[in-house]
Short mmCIF file of C-alpha atoms in Angstrom, two decimals:
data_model
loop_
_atom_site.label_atom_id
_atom_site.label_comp_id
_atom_site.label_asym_id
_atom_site.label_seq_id
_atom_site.Cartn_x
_atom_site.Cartn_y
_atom_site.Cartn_z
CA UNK A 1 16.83 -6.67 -9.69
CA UNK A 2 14.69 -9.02 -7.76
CA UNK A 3 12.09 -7.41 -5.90
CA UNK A 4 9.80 -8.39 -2.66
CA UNK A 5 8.75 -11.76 -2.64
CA UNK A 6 5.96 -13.39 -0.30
CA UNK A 7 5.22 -17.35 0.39
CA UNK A 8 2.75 -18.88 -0.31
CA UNK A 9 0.88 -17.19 -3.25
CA UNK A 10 -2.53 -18.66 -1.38
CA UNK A 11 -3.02 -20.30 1.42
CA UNK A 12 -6.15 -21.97 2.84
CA UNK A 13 -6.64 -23.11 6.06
CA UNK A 14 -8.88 -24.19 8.58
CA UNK A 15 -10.93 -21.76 11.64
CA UNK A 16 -8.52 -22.33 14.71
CA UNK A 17 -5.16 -23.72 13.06
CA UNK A 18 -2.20 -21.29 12.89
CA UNK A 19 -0.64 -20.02 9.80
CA UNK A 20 2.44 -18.23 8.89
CA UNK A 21 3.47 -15.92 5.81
CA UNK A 22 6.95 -15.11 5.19
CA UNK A 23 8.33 -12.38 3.20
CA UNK A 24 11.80 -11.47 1.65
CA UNK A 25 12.64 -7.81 1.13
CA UNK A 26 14.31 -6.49 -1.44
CA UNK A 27 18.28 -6.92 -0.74
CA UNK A 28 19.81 -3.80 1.20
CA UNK A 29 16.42 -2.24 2.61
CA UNK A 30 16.42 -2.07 6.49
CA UNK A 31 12.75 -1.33 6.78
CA UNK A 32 9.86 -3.76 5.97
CA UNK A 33 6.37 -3.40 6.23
CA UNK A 34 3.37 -5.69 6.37
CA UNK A 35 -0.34 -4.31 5.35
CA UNK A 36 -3.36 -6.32 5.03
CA UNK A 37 -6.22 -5.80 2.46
CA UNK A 38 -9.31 -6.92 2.57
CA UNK A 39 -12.84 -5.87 1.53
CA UNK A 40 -14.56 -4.36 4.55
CA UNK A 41 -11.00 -2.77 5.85
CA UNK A 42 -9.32 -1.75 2.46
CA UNK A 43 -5.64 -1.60 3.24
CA UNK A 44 -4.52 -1.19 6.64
CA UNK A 45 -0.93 -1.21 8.02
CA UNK A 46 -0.08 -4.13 10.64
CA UNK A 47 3.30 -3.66 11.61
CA UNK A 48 6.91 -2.02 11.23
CA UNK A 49 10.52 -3.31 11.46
CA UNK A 50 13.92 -1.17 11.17
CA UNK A 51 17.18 -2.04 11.64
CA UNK A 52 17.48 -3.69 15.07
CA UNK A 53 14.77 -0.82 16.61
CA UNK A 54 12.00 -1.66 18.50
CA UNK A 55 9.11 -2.59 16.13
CA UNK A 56 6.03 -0.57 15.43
CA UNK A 57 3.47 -2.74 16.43
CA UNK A 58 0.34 -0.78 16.45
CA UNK A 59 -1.08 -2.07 13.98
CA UNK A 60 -2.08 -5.41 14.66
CA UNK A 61 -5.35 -5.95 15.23
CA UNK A 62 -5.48 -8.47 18.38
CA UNK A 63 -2.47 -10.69 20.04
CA UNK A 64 -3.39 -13.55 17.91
CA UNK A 65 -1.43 -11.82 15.55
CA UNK A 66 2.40 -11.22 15.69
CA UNK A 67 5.88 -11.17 13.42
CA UNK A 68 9.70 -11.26 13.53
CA UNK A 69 12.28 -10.54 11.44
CA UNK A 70 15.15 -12.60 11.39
CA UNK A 71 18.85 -11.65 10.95
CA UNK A 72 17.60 -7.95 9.05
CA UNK A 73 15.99 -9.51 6.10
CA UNK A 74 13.48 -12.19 5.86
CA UNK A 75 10.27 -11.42 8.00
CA UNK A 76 7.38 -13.86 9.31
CA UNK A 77 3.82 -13.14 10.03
CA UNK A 78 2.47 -15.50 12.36
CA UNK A 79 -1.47 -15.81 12.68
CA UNK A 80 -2.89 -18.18 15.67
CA UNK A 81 -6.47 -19.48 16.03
CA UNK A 82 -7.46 -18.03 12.56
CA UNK A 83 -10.82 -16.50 12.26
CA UNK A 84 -12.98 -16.18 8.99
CA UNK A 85 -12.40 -12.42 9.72
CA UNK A 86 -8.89 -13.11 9.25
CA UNK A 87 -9.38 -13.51 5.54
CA UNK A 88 -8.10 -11.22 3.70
CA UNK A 89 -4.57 -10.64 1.21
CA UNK A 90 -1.50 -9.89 3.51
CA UNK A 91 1.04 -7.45 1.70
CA UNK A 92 4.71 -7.01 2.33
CA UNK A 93 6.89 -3.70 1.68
CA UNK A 94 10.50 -2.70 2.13
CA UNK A 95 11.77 -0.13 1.75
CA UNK A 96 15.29 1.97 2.44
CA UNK A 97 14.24 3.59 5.31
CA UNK A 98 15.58 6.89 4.36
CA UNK A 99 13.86 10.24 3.82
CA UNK A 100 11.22 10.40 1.69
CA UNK A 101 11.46 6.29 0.43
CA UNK A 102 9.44 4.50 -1.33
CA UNK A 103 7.94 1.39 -0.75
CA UNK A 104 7.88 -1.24 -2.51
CA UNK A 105 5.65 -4.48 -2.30
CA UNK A 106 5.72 -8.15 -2.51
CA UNK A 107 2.44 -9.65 -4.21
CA UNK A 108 0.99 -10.55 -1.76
CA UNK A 109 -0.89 -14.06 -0.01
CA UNK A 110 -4.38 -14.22 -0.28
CA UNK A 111 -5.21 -16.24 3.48
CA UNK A 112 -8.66 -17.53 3.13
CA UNK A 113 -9.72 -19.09 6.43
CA UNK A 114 -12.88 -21.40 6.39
CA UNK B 1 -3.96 11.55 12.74
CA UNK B 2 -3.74 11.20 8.93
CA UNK B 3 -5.77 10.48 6.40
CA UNK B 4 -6.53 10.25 2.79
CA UNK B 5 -9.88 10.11 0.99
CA UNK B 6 -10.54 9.29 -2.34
CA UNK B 7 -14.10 10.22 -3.41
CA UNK B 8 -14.81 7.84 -6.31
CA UNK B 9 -14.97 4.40 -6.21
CA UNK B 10 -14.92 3.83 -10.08
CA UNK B 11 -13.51 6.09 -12.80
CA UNK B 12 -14.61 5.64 -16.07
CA UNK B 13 -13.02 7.43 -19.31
CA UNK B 14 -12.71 6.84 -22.81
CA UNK B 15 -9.34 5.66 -24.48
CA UNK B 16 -7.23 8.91 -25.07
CA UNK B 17 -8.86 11.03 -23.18
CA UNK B 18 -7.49 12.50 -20.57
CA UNK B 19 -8.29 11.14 -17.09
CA UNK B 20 -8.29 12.61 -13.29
CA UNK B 21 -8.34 10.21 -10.26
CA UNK B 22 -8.89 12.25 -6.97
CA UNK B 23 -7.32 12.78 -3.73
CA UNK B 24 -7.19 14.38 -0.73
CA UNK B 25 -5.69 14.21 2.10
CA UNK B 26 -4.98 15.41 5.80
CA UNK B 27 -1.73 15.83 7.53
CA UNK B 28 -0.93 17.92 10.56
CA UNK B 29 2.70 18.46 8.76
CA UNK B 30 3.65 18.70 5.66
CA UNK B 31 2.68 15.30 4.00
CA UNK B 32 4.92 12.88 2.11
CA UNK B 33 2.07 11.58 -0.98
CA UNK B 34 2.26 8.39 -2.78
CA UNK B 35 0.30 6.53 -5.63
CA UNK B 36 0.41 3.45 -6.49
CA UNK B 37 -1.52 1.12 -8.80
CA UNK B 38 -2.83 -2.52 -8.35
CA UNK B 39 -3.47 -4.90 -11.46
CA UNK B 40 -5.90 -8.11 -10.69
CA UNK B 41 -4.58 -10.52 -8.45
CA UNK B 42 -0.88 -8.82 -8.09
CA UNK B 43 0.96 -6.41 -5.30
CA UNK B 44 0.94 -2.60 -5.18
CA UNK B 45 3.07 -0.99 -7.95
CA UNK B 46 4.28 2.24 -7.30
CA UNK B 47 3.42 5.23 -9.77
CA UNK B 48 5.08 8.29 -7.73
CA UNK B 49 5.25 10.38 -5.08
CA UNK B 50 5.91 13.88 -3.58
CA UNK B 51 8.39 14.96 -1.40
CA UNK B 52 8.74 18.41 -1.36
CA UNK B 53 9.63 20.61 -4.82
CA UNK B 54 7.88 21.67 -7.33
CA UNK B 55 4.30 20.48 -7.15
CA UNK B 56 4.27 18.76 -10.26
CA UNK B 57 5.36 15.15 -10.24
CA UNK B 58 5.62 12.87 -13.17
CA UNK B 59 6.13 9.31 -12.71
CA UNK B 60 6.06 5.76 -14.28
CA UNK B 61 3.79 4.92 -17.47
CA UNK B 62 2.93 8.68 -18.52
CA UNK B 63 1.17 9.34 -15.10
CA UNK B 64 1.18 12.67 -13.04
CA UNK B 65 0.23 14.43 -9.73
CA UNK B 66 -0.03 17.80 -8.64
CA UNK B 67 0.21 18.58 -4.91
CA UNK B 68 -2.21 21.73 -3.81
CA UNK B 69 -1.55 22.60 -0.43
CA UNK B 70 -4.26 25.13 -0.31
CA UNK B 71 -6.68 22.52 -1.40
CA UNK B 72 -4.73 19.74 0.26
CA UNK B 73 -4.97 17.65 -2.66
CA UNK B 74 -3.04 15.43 -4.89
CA UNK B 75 -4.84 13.97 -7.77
CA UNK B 76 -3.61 11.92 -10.58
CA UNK B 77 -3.51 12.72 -14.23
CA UNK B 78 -2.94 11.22 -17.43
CA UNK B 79 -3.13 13.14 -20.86
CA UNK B 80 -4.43 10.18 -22.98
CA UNK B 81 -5.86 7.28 -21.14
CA UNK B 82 -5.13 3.74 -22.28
CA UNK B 83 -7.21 0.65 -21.82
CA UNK B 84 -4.23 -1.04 -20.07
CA UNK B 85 -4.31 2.21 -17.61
CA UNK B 86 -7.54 0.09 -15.91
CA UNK B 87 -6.92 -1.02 -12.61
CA UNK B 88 -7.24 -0.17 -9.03
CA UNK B 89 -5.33 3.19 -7.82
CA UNK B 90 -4.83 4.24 -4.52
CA UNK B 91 -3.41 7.23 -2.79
CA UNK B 92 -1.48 7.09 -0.01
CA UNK B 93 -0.02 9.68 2.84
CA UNK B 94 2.83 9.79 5.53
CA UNK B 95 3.58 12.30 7.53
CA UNK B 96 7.12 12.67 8.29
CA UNK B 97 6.83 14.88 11.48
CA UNK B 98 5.46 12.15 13.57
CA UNK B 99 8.46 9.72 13.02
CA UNK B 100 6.03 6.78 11.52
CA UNK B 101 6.97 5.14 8.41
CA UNK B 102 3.85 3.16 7.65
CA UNK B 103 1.75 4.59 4.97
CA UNK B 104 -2.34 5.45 5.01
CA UNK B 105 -4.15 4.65 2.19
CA UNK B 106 -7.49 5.94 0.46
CA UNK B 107 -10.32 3.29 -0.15
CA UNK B 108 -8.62 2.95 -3.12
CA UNK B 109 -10.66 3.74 -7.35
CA UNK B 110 -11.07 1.83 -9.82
CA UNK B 111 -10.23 3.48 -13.27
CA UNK B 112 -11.91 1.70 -16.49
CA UNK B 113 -11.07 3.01 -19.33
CA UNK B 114 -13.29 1.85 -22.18
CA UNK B 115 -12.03 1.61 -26.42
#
């Protein structure tokens, strides 16, 4: 079946503009995940949606950054006022939020801000 | 808080022999353990996990783990490496008794496996 897809594949942009990165779990999972990965951080998590709880925001790194999830299924990652530091490949995961799940991710879009 | 270490950055073994990729981890519960494996310029493929059970866990593409409490590891194993085994693996820990979902991974090594 189809699995987690992300938009764009690559996106560069510009020091100060906004960006956003959308993802599209995988039909049927309630939780989904975004992670970034970059050089100097390896992989860290961002944030956390389930269901219609509350989302586990604690790990974005500063205000400029922030997400929703619309209806239970497609999420957006919104980035304001880029910084250079902001460069890095953005990862989505879903996952069935039950137990022991796995997660599965989305390939990914490599944000390179100049 | 958790974490997971992985002590080598780069693995490097010869095709079809066996090959070990280390990790260890720290939990203050018992720990949910994931690896998964990236190929250039793609998303993070799964490879297995443990759960709880028997502390041997096979997964995808003739991979394996072994959870040691005592040594609070969980390294990967292969019997016979391939060259298409190269890539970037990381390990990756949860633990279920603080109610958060979102995984921490290990730096993350690179396994080269040479003909």
């Amino acid at each position: 079946g189809a699995g987690v897809s992300q938009s764009p594949s690559n996106k560069v942009t510009e020091k100060g503009k906004d960006v956003e990165l959308r993802c599209d779990p995988i039909s049927g999972h309630t939780a989904l995940y975004w992670y970034r990965q970059s050089l100097g951080q390896g992989l860290e998590f961002l944030i956390y949606f389930q269901g219609n709880s509350a989302p586990d925001k604690s790990g974005l790194p500063s205000d400029r950054f922030s997400a929703e999830r619309t209806g239970g299924s497609v999420s957006t990652l919104t980035i304001q006022r880029t910084q250079q530091e902001d460069s890095a490949v953005y990862l989505c995961a879903s996952s069935l939020a039950q137990g022991g799940d796995t997660q599965y991710f989305g390939p990914g879009t490599r944000l390179t801000v100049l | 808080a958790q974490s997971v270490a992985q002590p080598e950055d780069q693995v490097n073994v010869a095709e079809g022999n066996p090959l070990t990729v280390k990790c260890t981890y720290s939990v203050s519960g018992n720990p949910y353990l994931f690896w998964y494996v990236q190929y250039p310029n793609r998303g993070l493929q799964f490879l297995l996990k443990y759960i709880t059970g028997d502390n041997l866990v096979k997964g995808s593409y003739g991979f394996e783990a072994e959870f040691n409490k005592s040594q609070t590891s969980f390294h990967l194993k292969k019997p016979s490496a391939l060259v298409s085994d190269s890539a970037l693996y990381f390990c990756a820990v949860r633990d279920p008794d603080t109610g958060r979902r979102a995984l921490t991974f290990g730096s993350g090594t690179r396994l080269q496996v040479q003909p």
